[in-house]
mmCIF file with all atom_site columns, C-alpha atoms in Angstrom:
data_model
loop_
_atom_site.group_PDB
_atom_site.id
_atom_site.type_symbol
_atom_site.label_atom_id
_atom_site.label_alt_id
_atom_site.label_comp_id
_atom_site.label_asym_id
_atom_site.label_entity_id
_atom_site.label_seq_id
_atom_site.pdbx_PDB_ins_code
_atom_site.Cartn_x
_atom_site.Cartn_y
_atom_site.Cartn_z
_atom_site.occupancy
_atom_site.B_iso_or_equiv
_atom_site.pdbx_formal_charge
_atom_site.auth_seq_id
_atom_site.auth_comp_id
_atom_site.auth_asym_id
_atom_site.auth_atom_id
_atom_site.pdbx_PDB_model_num
ATOM 1  C CA . UNK K 1 1  ? 43.542 -148.748 -149.348 1.00 0.00 ? 120 UNK K CA 1
ATOM 2  C CA . UNK K 1 2  ? 44.746 -147.154 -146.122 1.00 0.00 ? 121 UNK K CA 1
ATOM 3  C CA . UNK K 1 3  ? 47.152 -144.257 -145.765 1.00 0.00 ? 122 UNK K CA 1
ATOM 4  C CA . UNK K 1 4  ? 49.073 -143.830 -142.526 1.00 0.00 ? 123 UNK K CA 1
ATOM 5  C CA . UNK K 1 5  ? 50.454 -140.323 -142.109 1.00 0.00 ? 124 UNK K CA 1
ATOM 6  C CA . UNK K 1 6  ? 52.523 -139.012 -139.216 1.00 0.00 ? 125 UNK K CA 1
ATOM 7  C CA . UNK K 1 7  ? 52.826 -135.237 -139.446 1.00 0.00 ? 126 UNK K CA 1
ATOM 8  C CA . UNK K 1 8  ? 55.433 -134.257 -136.899 1.00 0.00 ? 127 UNK K CA 1
ATOM 9  C CA . UNK K 1 9  ? 57.357 -131.146 -136.052 1.00 0.00 ? 128 UNK K CA 1
ATOM 10 C CA . UNK K 1 10 ? 59.733 -131.136 -138.985 1.00 0.00 ? 129 UNK K CA 1
ATOM 11 C CA . UNK K 1 11 ? 58.781 -134.146 -141.122 1.00 0.00 ? 130 UNK K CA 1
ATOM 12 C CA . UNK K 1 12 ? 55.754 -135.870 -142.605 1.00 0.00 ? 131 UNK K CA 1
ATOM 13 C CA . UNK K 1 13 ? 56.027 -139.652 -142.878 1.00 0.00 ? 132 UNK K CA 1
ATOM 14 C CA . UNK K 1 14 ? 53.556 -141.643 -144.957 1.00 0.00 ? 133 UNK K CA 1
ATOM 15 C CA . UNK K 1 15 ? 52.918 -145.230 -145.995 1.00 0.00 ? 134 UNK K CA 1
ATOM 16 C CA . UNK K 1 16 ? 50.156 -146.863 -148.062 1.00 0.00 ? 135 UNK K CA 1
ATOM 17 C CA . UNK K 1 17 ? 48.586 -150.216 -147.204 1.00 0.00 ? 136 UNK K CA 1
ATOM 18 C CA . UNK K 1 18 ? 45.980 -152.410 -148.860 1.00 0.00 ? 137 UNK K CA 1
ATOM 19 C CA . UNK K 1 19 ? 43.682 -154.699 -146.913 1.00 0.00 ? 138 UNK K CA 1
ATOM 20 C CA . UNK K 1 20 ? 44.251 -158.303 -148.020 1.00 0.00 ? 139 UNK K CA 1
ATOM 21 C CA . UNK K 1 21 ? 41.646 -159.833 -145.691 1.00 0.00 ? 140 UNK K CA 1
ATOM 22 C CA . UNK K 1 22 ? 39.549 -158.998 -142.658 1.00 0.00 ? 141 UNK K CA 1
ATOM 23 C CA . UNK K 1 23 ? 38.622 -162.477 -141.434 1.00 0.00 ? 142 UNK K CA 1
ATOM 24 C CA . UNK K 1 24 ? 39.626 -164.109 -139.164 1.00 0.00 ? 143 UNK K CA 1
ATOM 25 C CA . UNK K 1 25 ? 41.862 -161.076 -138.605 1.00 0.00 ? 144 UNK K CA 1
ATOM 26 C CA . UNK K 1 26 ? 42.840 -157.979 -140.538 1.00 0.00 ? 145 UNK K CA 1
ATOM 27 C CA . UNK K 1 27 ? 45.826 -158.522 -142.824 1.00 0.00 ? 146 UNK K CA 1
ATOM 28 C CA . UNK K 1 28 ? 47.481 -155.499 -144.398 1.00 0.00 ? 147 UNK K CA 1
ATOM 29 C CA . UNK K 1 29 ? 50.097 -155.383 -147.133 1.00 0.00 ? 148 UNK K CA 1
ATOM 30 C CA . UNK K 1 30 ? 52.305 -152.349 -147.622 1.00 0.00 ? 149 UNK K CA 1
ATOM 31 C CA . UNK K 1 31 ? 51.998 -151.155 -151.217 1.00 0.00 ? 150 UNK K CA 1
ATOM 32 C CA . UNK K 1 32 ? 54.746 -148.543 -151.105 1.00 0.00 ? 151 UNK K CA 1
ATOM 33 C CA . UNK K 1 33 ? 57.723 -147.836 -148.925 1.00 0.00 ? 152 UNK K CA 1
ATOM 34 C CA . UNK K 1 34 ? 57.553 -145.161 -146.281 1.00 0.00 ? 153 UNK K CA 1
ATOM 35 C CA . UNK K 1 35 ? 58.386 -141.660 -147.367 1.00 0.00 ? 154 UNK K CA 1
ATOM 36 C CA . UNK K 1 36 ? 59.765 -138.968 -145.112 1.00 0.00 ? 155 UNK K CA 1
ATOM 37 C CA . UNK K 1 37 ? 59.394 -135.394 -146.348 1.00 0.00 ? 156 UNK K CA 1
ATOM 38 C CA . UNK K 1 38 ? 60.768 -132.272 -144.673 1.00 0.00 ? 157 UNK K CA 1
ATOM 39 C CA . UNK K 1 39 ? 57.368 -130.599 -144.455 1.00 0.00 ? 158 UNK K CA 1
ATOM 40 C CA . UNK K 1 40 ? 56.299 -130.675 -140.835 1.00 0.00 ? 159 UNK K CA 1
ATOM 41 C CA . UNK K 1 41 ? 54.798 -128.108 -138.527 1.00 0.00 ? 160 UNK K CA 1
ATOM 42 C CA . UNK K 1 42 ? 57.882 -125.929 -138.218 1.00 0.00 ? 161 UNK K CA 1
ATOM 43 C CA . UNK K 1 43 ? 57.619 -125.118 -141.922 1.00 0.00 ? 162 UNK K CA 1
ATOM 44 C CA . UNK K 1 44 ? 53.936 -124.205 -141.548 1.00 0.00 ? 163 UNK K CA 1
ATOM 45 C CA . UNK K 1 45 ? 54.795 -121.917 -138.622 1.00 0.00 ? 164 UNK K CA 1
ATOM 46 C CA . UNK K 1 46 ? 57.634 -120.336 -140.591 1.00 0.00 ? 165 UNK K CA 1
ATOM 47 C CA . UNK K 1 47 ? 55.360 -119.641 -143.579 1.00 0.00 ? 166 UNK K CA 1
ATOM 48 C CA . UNK K 1 48 ? 52.677 -118.241 -141.256 1.00 0.00 ? 167 UNK K CA 1
ATOM 49 C CA . UNK K 1 49 ? 55.223 -115.881 -139.674 1.00 0.00 ? 168 UNK K CA 1
ATOM 50 C CA . UNK K 1 50 ? 56.460 -114.708 -143.092 1.00 0.00 ? 169 UNK K CA 1
ATOM 51 C CA . UNK K 1 51 ? 52.892 -114.092 -144.228 1.00 0.00 ? 170 UNK K CA 1
ATOM 52 C CA . UNK K 1 52 ? 52.125 -112.099 -141.077 1.00 0.00 ? 171 UNK K CA 1
ATOM 53 C CA . UNK K 1 53 ? 55.259 -109.962 -141.477 1.00 0.00 ? 172 UNK K CA 1
ATOM 54 C CA . UNK K 1 54 ? 54.351 -109.234 -145.086 1.00 0.00 ? 173 UNK K CA 1
ATOM 55 C CA . UNK K 1 55 ? 50.707 -108.391 -144.384 1.00 0.00 ? 174 UNK K CA 1
ATOM 56 C CA . UNK K 1 56 ? 51.428 -106.328 -141.271 1.00 0.00 ? 175 UNK K CA 1
ATOM 57 C CA . UNK K 1 57 ? 54.164 -104.183 -142.810 1.00 0.00 ? 176 UNK K CA 1
ATOM 58 C CA . UNK K 1 58 ? 53.404 -100.551 -142.047 1.00 0.00 ? 177 UNK K CA 1
ATOM 59 C CA . UNK K 1 59 ? 50.836 -101.341 -139.351 1.00 0.00 ? 178 UNK K CA 1
ATOM 60 C CA . UNK K 1 60 ? 51.097 -100.882 -135.592 1.00 0.00 ? 179 UNK K CA 1
ATOM 61 C CA . UNK K 1 61 ? 51.075 -104.704 -135.258 1.00 0.00 ? 180 UNK K CA 1
ATOM 62 C CA . UNK K 1 62 ? 54.352 -105.197 -137.142 1.00 0.00 ? 181 UNK K CA 1
ATOM 63 C CA . UNK K 1 63 ? 56.446 -105.742 -134.009 1.00 0.00 ? 182 UNK K CA 1
ATOM 64 C CA . UNK K 1 64 ? 58.446 -108.893 -133.277 1.00 0.00 ? 183 UNK K CA 1
ATOM 65 C CA . UNK K 1 65 ? 56.849 -109.426 -129.848 1.00 0.00 ? 184 UNK K CA 1
ATOM 66 C CA . UNK K 1 66 ? 53.308 -109.142 -131.242 1.00 0.00 ? 185 UNK K CA 1
ATOM 67 C CA . UNK K 1 67 ? 54.082 -111.428 -134.152 1.00 0.00 ? 186 UNK K CA 1
ATOM 68 C CA . UNK K 1 68 ? 55.615 -113.964 -131.708 1.00 0.00 ? 187 UNK K CA 1
ATOM 69 C CA . UNK K 1 69 ? 52.324 -113.964 -129.768 1.00 0.00 ? 188 UNK K CA 1
ATOM 70 C CA . UNK K 1 70 ? 50.318 -114.438 -132.971 1.00 0.00 ? 189 UNK K CA 1
ATOM 71 C CA . UNK K 1 71 ? 52.506 -117.336 -134.101 1.00 0.00 ? 190 UNK K CA 1
ATOM 72 C CA . UNK K 1 72 ? 52.280 -118.948 -130.629 1.00 0.00 ? 191 UNK K CA 1
ATOM 73 C CA . UNK K 1 73 ? 48.468 -118.646 -130.708 1.00 0.00 ? 192 UNK K CA 1
ATOM 74 C CA . UNK K 1 74 ? 48.364 -120.068 -134.231 1.00 0.00 ? 193 UNK K CA 1
ATOM 75 C CA . UNK K 1 75 ? 50.490 -123.034 -133.201 1.00 0.00 ? 194 UNK K CA 1
ATOM 76 C CA . UNK K 1 76 ? 48.468 -123.671 -130.024 1.00 0.00 ? 195 UNK K CA 1
ATOM 77 C CA . UNK K 1 77 ? 45.033 -123.402 -131.627 1.00 0.00 ? 196 UNK K CA 1
ATOM 78 C CA . UNK K 1 78 ? 45.544 -124.496 -135.217 1.00 0.00 ? 197 UNK K CA 1
ATOM 79 C CA . UNK K 1 79 ? 48.912 -126.212 -135.480 1.00 0.00 ? 198 UNK K CA 1
ATOM 80 C CA . UNK K 1 80 ? 48.200 -128.844 -132.840 1.00 0.00 ? 199 UNK K CA 1
ATOM 81 C CA . UNK K 1 81 ? 44.709 -129.705 -134.005 1.00 0.00 ? 200 UNK K CA 1
ATOM 82 C CA . UNK K 1 82 ? 44.366 -132.986 -135.803 1.00 0.00 ? 201 UNK K CA 1
ATOM 83 C CA . UNK K 1 83 ? 41.823 -134.154 -138.313 1.00 0.00 ? 202 UNK K CA 1
ATOM 84 C CA . UNK K 1 84 ? 41.371 -137.776 -139.255 1.00 0.00 ? 203 UNK K CA 1
ATOM 85 C CA . UNK K 1 85 ? 39.792 -138.338 -142.635 1.00 0.00 ? 204 UNK K CA 1
ATOM 86 C CA . UNK K 1 86 ? 38.863 -141.832 -143.720 1.00 0.00 ? 205 UNK K CA 1
ATOM 87 C CA . UNK K 1 87 ? 38.243 -142.455 -147.426 1.00 0.00 ? 206 UNK K CA 1
ATOM 88 C CA . UNK K 1 88 ? 37.332 -145.584 -149.308 1.00 0.00 ? 207 UNK K CA 1
#
């Protein structure tokens, strides 16, 4: 079974396939229709920002400009990283 997942900015699209044969060429069959869920990166960034605001309340770091920088760094270093995991 093979899962294809496209995690974009505002949605996550996924489809499952099963391998029917691999000789003389790979033949895949879709086993479920594509699903599109509103759960992309913008929601991760939003939750990260909310968590920062909550945790930094009362500290010298609880300023909009500083939190903007933290969210930008998070998005640049963590949000755009990709991990490919293959399972059998």
